[in-house]
Coordinates of C-alpha atoms and ligand atoms in Angstrom, one line a residue:
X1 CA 39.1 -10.4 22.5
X2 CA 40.0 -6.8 22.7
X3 CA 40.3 -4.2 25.1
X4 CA 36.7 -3.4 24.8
X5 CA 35.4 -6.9 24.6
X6 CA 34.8 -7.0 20.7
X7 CA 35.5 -10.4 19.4
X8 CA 37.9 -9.5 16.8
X9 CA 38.2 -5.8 17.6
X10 CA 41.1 -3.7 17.4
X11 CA 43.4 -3.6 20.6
X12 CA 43.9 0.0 21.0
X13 CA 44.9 1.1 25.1
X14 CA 43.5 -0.3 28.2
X15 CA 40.5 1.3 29.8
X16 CA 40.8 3.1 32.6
X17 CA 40.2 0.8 35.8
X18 CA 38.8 2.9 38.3
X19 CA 36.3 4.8 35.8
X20 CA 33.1 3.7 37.0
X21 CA 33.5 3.8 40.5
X22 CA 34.8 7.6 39.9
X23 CA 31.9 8.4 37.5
X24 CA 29.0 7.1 40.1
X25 CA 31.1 8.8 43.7
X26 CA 33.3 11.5 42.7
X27 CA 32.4 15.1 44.0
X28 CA 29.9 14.1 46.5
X29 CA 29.6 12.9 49.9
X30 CA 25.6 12.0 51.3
X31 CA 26.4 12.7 55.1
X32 CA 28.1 16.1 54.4
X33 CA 24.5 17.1 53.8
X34 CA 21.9 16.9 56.5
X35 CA 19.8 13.8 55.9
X36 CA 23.0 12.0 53.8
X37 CA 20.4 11.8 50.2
X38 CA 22.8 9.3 48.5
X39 CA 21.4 10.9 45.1
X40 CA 22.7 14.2 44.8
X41 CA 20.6 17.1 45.8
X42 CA 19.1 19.9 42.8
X43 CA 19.7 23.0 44.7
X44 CA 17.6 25.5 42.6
X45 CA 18.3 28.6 44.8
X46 CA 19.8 31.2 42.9
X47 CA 21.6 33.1 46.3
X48 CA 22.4 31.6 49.7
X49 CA 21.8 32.8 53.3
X50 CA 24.6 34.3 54.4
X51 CA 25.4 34.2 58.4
X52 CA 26.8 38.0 58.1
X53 CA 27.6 40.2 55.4
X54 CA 30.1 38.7 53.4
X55 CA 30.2 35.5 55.7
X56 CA 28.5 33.1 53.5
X57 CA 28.9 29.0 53.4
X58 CA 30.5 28.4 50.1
X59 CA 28.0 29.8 47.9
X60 CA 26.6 33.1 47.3
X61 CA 25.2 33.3 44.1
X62 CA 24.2 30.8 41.3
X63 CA 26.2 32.5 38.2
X64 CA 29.3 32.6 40.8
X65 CA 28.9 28.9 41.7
X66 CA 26.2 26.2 42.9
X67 CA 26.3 23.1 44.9
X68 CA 25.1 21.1 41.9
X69 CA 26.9 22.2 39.5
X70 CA 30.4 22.0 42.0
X71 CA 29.6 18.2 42.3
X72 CA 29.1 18.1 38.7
X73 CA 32.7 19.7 37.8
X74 CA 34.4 17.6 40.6
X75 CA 32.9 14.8 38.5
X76 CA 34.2 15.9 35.3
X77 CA 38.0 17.1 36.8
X78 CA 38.3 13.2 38.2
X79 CA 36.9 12.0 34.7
X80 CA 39.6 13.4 32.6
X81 CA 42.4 12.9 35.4
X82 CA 42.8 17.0 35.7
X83 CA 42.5 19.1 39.1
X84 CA 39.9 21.6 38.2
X85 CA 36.5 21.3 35.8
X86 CA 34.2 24.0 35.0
X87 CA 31.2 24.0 33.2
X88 CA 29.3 26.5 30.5
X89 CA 25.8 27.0 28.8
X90 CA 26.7 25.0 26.2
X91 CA 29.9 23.8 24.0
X92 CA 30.3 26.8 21.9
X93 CA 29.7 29.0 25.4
X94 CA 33.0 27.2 26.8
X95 CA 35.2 27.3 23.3
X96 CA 34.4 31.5 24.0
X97 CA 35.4 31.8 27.5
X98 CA 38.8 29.9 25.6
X99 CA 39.0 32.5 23.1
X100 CA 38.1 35.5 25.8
X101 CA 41.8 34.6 27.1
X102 CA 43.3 36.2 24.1
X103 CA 43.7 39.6 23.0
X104 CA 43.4 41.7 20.2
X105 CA 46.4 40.8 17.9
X106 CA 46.6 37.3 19.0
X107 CA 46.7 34.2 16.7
X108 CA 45.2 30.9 16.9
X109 CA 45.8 28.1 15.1
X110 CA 43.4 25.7 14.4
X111 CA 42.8 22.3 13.1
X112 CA 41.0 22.8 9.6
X113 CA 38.7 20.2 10.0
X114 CA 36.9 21.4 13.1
X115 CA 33.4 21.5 14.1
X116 CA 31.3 24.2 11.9
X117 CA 30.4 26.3 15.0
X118 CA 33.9 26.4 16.3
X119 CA 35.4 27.3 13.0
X120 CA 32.5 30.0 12.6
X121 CA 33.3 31.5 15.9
X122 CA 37.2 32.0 15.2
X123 CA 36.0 33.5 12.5
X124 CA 34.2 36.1 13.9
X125 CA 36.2 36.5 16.4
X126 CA 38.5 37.7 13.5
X127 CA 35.9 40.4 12.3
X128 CA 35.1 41.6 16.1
X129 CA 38.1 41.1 18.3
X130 CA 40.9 41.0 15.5
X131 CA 42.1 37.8 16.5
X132 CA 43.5 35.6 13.9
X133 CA 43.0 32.1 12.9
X134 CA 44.7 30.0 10.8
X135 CA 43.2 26.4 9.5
X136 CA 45.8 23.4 9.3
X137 CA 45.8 20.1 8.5
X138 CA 47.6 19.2 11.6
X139 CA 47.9 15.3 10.5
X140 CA 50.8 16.7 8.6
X141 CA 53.0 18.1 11.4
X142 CA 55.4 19.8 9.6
X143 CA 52.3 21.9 8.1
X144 CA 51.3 22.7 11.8
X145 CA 54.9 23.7 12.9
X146 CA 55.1 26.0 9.7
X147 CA 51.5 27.8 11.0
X148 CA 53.0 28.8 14.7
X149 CA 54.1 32.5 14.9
X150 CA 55.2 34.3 18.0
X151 CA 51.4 36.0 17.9
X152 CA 50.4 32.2 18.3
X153 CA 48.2 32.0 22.1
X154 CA 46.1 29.1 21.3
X155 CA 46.4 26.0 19.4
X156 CA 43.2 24.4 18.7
X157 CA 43.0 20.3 18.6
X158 CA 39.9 18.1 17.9
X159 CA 40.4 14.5 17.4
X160 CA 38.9 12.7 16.4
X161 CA 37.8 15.7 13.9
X162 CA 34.2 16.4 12.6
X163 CA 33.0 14.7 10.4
X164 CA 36.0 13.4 8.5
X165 CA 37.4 11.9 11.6
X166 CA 41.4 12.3 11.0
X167 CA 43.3 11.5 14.1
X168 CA 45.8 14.6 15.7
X169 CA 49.1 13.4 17.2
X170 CA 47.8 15.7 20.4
X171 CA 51.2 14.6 22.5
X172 CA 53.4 15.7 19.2
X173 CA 50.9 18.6 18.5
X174 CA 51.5 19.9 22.0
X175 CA 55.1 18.8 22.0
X176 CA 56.0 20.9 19.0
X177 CA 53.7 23.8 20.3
X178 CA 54.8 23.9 24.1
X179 CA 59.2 24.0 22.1
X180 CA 57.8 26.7 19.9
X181 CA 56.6 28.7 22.9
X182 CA 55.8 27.4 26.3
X183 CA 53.2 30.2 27.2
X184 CA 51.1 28.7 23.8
X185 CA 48.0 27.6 25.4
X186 CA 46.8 23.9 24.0
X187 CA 43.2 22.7 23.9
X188 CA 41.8 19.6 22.5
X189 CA 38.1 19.3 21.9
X190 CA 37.5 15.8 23.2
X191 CA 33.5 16.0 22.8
X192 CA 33.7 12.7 20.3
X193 CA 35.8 10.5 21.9
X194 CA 35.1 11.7 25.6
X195 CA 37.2 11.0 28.9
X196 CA 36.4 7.4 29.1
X197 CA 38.0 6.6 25.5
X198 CA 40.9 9.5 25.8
X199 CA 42.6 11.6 28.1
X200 CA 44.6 15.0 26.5
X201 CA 46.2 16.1 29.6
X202 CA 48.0 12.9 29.7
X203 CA 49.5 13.9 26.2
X204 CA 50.9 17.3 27.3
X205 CA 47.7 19.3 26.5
X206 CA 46.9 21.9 28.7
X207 CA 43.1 21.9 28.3
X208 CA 40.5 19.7 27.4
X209 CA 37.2 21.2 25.9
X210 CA 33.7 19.4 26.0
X211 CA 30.7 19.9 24.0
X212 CA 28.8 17.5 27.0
X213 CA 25.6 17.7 24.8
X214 CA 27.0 14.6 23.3
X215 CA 28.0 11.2 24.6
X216 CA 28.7 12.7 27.6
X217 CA 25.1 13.7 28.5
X218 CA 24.2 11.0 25.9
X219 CA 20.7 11.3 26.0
X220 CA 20.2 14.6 23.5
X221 CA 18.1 16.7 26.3
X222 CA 20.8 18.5 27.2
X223 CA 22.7 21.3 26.1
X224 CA 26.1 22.0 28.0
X225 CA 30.1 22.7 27.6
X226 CA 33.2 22.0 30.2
X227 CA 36.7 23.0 30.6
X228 CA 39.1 20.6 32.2
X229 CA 42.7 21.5 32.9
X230 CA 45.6 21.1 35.4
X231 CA 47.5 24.7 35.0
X232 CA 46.1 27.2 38.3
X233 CA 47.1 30.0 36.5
X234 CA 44.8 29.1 33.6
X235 CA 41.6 27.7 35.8
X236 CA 42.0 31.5 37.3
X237 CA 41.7 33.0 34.6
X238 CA 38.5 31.0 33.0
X239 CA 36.7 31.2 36.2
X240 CA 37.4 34.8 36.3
X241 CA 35.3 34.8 32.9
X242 CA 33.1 31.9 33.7
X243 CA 31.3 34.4 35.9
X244 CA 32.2 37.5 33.9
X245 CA 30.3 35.9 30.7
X246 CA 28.1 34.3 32.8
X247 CA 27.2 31.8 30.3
X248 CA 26.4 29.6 32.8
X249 CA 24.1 26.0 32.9
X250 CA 21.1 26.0 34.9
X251 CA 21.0 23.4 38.1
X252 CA 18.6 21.3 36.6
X253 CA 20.9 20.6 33.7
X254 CA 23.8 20.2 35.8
X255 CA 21.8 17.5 37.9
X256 CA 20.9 15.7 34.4
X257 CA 24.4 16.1 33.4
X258 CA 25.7 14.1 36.3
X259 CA 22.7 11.8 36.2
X260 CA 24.2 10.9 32.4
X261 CA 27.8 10.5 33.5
X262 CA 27.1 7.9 36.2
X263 CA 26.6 5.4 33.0
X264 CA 29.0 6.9 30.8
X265 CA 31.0 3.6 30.7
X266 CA 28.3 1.5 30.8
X267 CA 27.0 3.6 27.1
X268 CA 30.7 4.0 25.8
X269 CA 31.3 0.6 25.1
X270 CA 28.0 -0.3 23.7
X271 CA 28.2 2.5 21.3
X272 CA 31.8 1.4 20.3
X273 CA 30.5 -2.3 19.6
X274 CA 27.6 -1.5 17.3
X275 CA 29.6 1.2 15.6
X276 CA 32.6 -0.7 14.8
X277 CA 30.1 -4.0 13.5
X278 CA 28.2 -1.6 11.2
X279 CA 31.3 -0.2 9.6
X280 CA 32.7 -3.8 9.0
X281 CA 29.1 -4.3 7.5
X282 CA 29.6 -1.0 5.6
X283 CA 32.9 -1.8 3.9
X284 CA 31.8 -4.7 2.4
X285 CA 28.1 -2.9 0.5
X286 CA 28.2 -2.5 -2.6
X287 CA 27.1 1.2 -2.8
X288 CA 29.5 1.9 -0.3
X289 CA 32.7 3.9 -1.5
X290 CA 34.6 4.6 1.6
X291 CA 34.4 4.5 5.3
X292 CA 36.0 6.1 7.9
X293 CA 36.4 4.5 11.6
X294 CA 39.2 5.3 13.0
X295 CA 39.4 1.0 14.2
X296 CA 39.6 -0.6 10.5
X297 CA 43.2 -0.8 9.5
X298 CA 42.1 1.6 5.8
X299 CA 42.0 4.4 8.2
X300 CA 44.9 6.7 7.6
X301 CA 45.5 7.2 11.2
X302 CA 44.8 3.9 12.1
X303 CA 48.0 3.1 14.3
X304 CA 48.0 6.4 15.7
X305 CA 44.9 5.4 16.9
X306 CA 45.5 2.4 18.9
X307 CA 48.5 4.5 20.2
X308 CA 46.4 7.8 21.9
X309 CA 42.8 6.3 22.4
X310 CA 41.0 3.0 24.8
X311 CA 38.4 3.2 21.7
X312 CA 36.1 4.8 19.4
X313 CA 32.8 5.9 19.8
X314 CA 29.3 5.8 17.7
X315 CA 30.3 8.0 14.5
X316 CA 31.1 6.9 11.3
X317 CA 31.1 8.8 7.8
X318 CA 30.8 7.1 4.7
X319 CA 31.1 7.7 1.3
X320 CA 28.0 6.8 -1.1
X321 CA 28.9 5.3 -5.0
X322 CA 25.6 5.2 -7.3
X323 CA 23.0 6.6 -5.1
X324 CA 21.5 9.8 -3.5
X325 CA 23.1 10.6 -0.1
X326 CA 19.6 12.4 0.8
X327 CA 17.3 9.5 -0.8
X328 CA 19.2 6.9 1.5
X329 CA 18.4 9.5 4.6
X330 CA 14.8 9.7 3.6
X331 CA 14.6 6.1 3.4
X332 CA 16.2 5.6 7.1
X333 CA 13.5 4.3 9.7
X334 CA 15.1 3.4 13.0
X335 CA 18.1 6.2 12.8
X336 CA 16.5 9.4 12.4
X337 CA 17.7 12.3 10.3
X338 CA 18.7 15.1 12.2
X339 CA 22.1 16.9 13.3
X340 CA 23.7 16.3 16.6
X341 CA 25.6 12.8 18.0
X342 CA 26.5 11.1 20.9
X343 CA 22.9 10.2 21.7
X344 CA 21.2 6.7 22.6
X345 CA 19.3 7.3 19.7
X346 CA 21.0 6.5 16.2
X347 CA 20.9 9.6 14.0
X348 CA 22.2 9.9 10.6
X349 CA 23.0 13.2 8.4
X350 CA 24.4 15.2 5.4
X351 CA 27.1 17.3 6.8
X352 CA 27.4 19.4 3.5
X353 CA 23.8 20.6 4.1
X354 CA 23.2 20.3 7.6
X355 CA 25.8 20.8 10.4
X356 CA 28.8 21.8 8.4
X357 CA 27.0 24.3 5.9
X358 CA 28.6 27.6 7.5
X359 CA 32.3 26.2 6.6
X360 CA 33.4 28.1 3.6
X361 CA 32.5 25.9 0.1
X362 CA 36.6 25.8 -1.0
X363 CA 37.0 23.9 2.5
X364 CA 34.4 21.7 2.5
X365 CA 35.3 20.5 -0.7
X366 CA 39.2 20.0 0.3
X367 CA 38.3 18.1 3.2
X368 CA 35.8 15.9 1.1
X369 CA 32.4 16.9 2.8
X370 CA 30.9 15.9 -0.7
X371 CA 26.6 15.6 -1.5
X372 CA 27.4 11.5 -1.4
X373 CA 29.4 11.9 2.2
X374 CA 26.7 10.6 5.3
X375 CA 28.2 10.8 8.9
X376 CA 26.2 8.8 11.5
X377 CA 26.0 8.9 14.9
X378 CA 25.2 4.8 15.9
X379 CA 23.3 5.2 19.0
X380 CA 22.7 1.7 21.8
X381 CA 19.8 0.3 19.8
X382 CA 20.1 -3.7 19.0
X383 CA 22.3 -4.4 16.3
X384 CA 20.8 -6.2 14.2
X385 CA 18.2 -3.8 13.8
X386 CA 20.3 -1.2 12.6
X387 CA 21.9 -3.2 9.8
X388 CA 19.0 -3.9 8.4
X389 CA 17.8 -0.2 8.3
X390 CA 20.9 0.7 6.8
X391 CA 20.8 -2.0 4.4
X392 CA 17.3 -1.5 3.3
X393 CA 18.3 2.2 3.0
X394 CA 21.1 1.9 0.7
X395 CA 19.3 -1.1 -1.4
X396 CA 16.8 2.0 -2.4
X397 CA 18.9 5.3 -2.3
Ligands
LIG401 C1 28.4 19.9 19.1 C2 29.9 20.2 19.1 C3 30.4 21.4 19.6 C4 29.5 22.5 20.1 O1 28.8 22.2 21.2 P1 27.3 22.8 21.6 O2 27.0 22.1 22.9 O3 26.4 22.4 20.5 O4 27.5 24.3 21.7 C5 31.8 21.5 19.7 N1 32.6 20.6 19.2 C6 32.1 19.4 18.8 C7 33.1 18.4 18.3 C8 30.7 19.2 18.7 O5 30.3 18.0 18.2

């Protein structure tokens, strides 16, 4: 039995004890608030009474903070084991307040296999801001150490990456960086794997960055970003710009946020059990090529792995041999074909049409983001049903 309760699964770290207990109390305390609600209030005011000018009670204004969205970043700070949390419109809102740290001149280096938007968005902020990036494979780490200049500010880490799902050394990543410089500012974009299945900080990284539209909302109604770090200096400087950029999440989406992360480990681990049963089931088909999950021992990164992570979530991409990548997505009945992940809901798409068109076609073909390649996002339905789709599907693609 491994770690996550999967028969003959993989034994990659233990799970963190004291998750759930963290995910349902942290940030919130019923009888600090008249009448003691044990559910968390949705405090829809966008200002606050204040008892003389300038004498308020903790809040003032909604862009500048809001008792909702406090417990909800208190939630997310205890999650990832940092001291501060902040949260943002939406993922791409929080990788900008990132990249509005830096200045003109400045150099990022990035993973090259990032998510389309975030690639897209260093690369304007080239055009508009004169700010530099650089694309590495960082799974070769002597590549990575070649890329670092003294202009380097920020180094750029998702892992698993999307939708080829390489594994980054981040405590050798942010090792090498930190030696190279120690001001060098480290980010990991942890939106696959969230905090119950890895935790940067603990590797040396100095920020964690969330798309939380994903498993961590995990229900696709949603659309949200968070920052978690340690450093004081840094957390003063992104709450300077939280409020600055005001890119901000309403209070009803905080509230639905932190409804969804009160089950995070309840989804996680479901998620992780269908997905890793479908890939074994994909390895063996026929009309299957390749397929990467980061849990069979074919995966490059496979020790790696087991090393940094407590699991694996939902995704998978795969490879098809003899067949049409888009016929076996029309032929799909239970997932459904659309972009996006981390969902209850099983989805299934074509990242060389779909969600990673905007990444540059000499890239996409480097990194193997082919017609045939399918990513899929396995969601908590029952498992049988979802082989069968999938089988059915590739039988007629
Ligand atoms: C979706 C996604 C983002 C962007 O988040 P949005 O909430 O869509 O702005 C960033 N990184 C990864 C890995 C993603 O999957």
């Amino acid at each position: 039995m491994n770690n996550n309760g999967i028969a003959d699964g993989p034994q990659f770290l233990p799970l963190d004890p004291t998750f759930g207990t963290k995910a349902i109390h942290s940030g919130y305390v019923p009888k600090d608030w008249n009448f003691a609600p044990v559910v968390p209030p949705l405090v829809l005011s966008t200002t606050f009474e204040q008892d003389g000018p300038a004498q308020h009670r903790g809040f003032e204004y909604t862009r500048s903070g809001n008792p909702t969205r406090q417990i909800l970043e208190e939630t997310l700070a205890k999650l990832d084991g940092g001291k501060y949390g902040m949260v943002f419109a939406s993922g791409l809102a929080a990788t900008t307040n990132v990249v509005a740290m830096l200045n003109s001149g400045d150099h990022i280096v990035s993973m090259d296999d990032v998510y389309g938007g975030t690639g897209r968005l260093f690369r304007q902020m080239h055009k508009t801001a004169n700010i530099q990036p650089d694309f590495v494979d960082m799974t070769d780490l002597a590549a990575f150490e070649k890329a670092l200049s003294p202009k380097t500010k920020l180094v750029w880490i998702e892992t698993p990456t999307n939708p080829t799902l390489k594994i980054v050394d981040i405590a050798k990543v942010s090792e090498i960086a930190h030696k190279f410089n120690k001001d060098i500012i480290v980010a990991v974009d942890n939106t696959f794997l969230t905090s119950f299945y890895q935790k940067p900080l603990t590797f040396g990284a100095d920020m964690v960055v969330y798309s939380l539209t994903k498993y961590m909302n995990g229900h696709s109604d949603v659309l949200m970003g968070a920052i978690v770090l340690n450093r004081e200096d840094l957390k003063d400087r992104i709450a300077f710009l939280q409020n600055s950029l005001g890119a901000v999440p309403s209070p009803f989406d905080c509230y639905l946020l932190l409804r969804s992360l009160r089950t995070l480990h309840v989804r996680m681990p479901l998620h992780m059990k269908n997905a890793y049963t479908i890939a074994k089931f994909l390895s063996k088909h026929p009309k299957v090529e390749k397929v990467l999950h980061p849990g069979l021992p074919s995966h490059p990164q496979h020790e790696l792995s087991l090393k940094q992570t407590s699991g694996h979530s939902g995704l998978i991409a795969f490879y098809i041999k003899d067949g049409s990548g888009a016929k076996f997505l029309q032929n799909l009945k239970v997932f459904s074909l659309a972009e996006s992940l981390g969902g209850y809901e099983s989805l299934a798409e074509l990242p060389y049409s779909m969600t990673h068109a905007s990444v540059p076609a000499d890239l996409r073909k480097q990194l193997g983001i082919t017609e045939g390649f399918i990513r899929i996002s396995v969601g908590l339905e029952s498992e049988a049903d979802l082989i069968s789709d999938l089988s059915d599907a590739l039988d007629n693609c």
